[in-house]
mmCIF file of C-alpha atoms in Angstrom:
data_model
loop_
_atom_site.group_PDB
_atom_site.id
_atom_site.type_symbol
_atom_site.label_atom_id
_atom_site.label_comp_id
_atom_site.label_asym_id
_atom_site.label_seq_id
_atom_site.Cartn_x
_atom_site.Cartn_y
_atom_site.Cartn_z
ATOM 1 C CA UNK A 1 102.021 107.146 111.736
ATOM 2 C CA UNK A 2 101.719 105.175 108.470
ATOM 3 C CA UNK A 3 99.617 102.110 108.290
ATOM 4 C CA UNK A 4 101.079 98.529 109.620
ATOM 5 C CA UNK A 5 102.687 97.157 106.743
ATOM 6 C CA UNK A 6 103.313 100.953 105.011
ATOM 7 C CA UNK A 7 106.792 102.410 106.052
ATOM 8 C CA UNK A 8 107.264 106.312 105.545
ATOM 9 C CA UNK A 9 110.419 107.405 103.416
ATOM 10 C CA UNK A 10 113.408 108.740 105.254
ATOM 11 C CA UNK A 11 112.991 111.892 103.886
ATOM 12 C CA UNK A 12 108.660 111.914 104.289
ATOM 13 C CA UNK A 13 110.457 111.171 108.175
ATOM 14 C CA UNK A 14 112.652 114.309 108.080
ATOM 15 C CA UNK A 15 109.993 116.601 107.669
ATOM 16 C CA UNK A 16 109.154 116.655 103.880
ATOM 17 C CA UNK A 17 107.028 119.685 103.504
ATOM 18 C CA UNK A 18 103.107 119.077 102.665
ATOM 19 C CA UNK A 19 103.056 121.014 99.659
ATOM 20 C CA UNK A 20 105.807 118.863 97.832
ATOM 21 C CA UNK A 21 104.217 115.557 99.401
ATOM 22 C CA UNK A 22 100.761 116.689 97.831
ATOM 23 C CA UNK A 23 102.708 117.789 94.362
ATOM 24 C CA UNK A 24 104.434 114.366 94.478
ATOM 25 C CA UNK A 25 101.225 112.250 94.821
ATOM 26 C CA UNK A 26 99.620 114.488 91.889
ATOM 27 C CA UNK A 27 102.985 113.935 89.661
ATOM 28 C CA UNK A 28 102.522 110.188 90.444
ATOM 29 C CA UNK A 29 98.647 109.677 89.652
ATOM 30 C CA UNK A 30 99.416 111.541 86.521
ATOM 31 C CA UNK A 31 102.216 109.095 85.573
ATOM 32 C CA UNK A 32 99.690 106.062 86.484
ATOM 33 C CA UNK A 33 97.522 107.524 83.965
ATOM 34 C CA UNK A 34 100.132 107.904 81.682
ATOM 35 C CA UNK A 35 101.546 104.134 82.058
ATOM 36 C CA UNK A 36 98.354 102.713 81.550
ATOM 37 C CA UNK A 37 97.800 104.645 78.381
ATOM 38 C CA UNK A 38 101.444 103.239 77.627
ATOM 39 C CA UNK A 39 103.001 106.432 76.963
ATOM 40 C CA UNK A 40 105.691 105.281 78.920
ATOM 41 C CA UNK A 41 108.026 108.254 78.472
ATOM 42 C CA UNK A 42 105.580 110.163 79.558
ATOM 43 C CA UNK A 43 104.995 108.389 82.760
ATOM 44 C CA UNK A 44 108.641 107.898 83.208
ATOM 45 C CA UNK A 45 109.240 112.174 83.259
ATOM 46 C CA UNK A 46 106.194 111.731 86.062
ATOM 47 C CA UNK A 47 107.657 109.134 87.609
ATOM 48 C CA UNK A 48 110.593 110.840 88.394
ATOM 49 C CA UNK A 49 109.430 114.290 89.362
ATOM 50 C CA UNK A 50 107.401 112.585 92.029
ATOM 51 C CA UNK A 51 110.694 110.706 93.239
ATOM 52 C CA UNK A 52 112.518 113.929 93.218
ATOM 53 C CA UNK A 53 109.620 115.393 95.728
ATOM 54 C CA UNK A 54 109.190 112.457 97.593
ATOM 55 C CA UNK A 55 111.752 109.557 97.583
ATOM 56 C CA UNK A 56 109.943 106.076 98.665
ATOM 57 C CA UNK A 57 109.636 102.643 97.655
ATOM 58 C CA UNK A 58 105.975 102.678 95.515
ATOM 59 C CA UNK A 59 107.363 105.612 93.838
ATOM 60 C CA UNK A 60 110.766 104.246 92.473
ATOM 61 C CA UNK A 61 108.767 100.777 92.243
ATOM 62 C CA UNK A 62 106.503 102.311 89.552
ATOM 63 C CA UNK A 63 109.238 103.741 87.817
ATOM 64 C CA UNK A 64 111.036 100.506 87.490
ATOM 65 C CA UNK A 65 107.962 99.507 85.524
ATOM 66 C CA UNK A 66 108.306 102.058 83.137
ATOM 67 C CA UNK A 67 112.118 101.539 82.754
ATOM 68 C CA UNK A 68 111.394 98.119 81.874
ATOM 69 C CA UNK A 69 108.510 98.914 79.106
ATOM 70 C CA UNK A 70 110.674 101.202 77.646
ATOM 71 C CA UNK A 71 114.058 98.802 77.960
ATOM 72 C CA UNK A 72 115.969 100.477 80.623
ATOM 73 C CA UNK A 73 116.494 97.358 82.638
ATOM 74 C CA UNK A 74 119.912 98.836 84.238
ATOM 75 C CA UNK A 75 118.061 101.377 85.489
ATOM 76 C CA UNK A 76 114.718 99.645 86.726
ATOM 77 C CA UNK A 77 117.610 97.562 88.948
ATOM 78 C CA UNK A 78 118.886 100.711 90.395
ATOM 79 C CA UNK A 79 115.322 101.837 91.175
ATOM 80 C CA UNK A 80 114.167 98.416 92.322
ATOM 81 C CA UNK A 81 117.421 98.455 95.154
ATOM 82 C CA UNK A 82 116.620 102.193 95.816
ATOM 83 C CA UNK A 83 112.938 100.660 96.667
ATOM 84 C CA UNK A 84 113.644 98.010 98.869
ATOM 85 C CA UNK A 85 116.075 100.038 100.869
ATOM 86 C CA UNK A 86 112.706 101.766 102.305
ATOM 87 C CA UNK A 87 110.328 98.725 101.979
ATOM 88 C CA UNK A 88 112.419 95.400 101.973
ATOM 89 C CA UNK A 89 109.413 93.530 101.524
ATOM 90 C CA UNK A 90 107.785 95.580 98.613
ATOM 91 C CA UNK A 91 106.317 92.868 96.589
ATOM 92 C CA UNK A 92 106.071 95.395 93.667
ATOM 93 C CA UNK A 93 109.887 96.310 94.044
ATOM 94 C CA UNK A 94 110.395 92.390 94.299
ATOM 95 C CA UNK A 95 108.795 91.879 91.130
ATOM 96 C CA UNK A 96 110.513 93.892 89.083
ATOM 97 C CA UNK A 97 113.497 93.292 90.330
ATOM 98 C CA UNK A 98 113.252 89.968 89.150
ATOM 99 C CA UNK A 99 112.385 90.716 85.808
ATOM 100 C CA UNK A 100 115.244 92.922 84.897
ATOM 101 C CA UNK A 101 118.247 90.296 84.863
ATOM 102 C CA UNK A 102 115.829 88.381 82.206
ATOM 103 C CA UNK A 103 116.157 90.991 79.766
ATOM 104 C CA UNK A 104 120.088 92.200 80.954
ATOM 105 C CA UNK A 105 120.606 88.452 80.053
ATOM 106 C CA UNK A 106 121.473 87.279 83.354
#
């Protein structure tokens, strides 16, 4: 079982296979790297591989963050929502959530 505090993706749930999981954490270190050398398309091609192989909240979180650096603020929402639907309490996914509507105007 995950840590207290840490919930497991519906899909990590369902039986995700090991191989993608370990794939997906390897995508999303490499994207980390990538962000903080603020090649954010970069990260953002990462980012979204490792969503594709595993769908959960610190994943889509982190890609919110490079949807904002690089002005997507629609679609750091839609990532943001996607997040909290597995962790309602992510404070990362809460975060960035709030700094979209700045930018979107609202």
């Amino acid at each position: 079982p995950p840590p207290p505090g840490k919930q497991r993706s519906g899909r990590a749930a369902a039986g995700v296979g090991v191989g993608r999981m370990e794939e997906a954490a390897k995508l999303f270190c490499s994207a980390n790297v990538h962000f903080i050398n603020e090649e954010y398309e970069e990260s953002l091609k990462h980012y979204t591989c490792a969503v594709t192989l595993h769908d959960c909240a610190e994943h889509r979180s982190c890609r919110a963050a490079a949807h904002l650096k690089l002005g997507h603020f629609a679609e750091a929402l839609d990532d943001t929502a996607e997040a909290l639907k597995f962790d309602p309490q992510s404070h990362m996914a809460l975060h960035r959530r709030g700094g979209a509507p700045f930018y979107l105007g609202g």
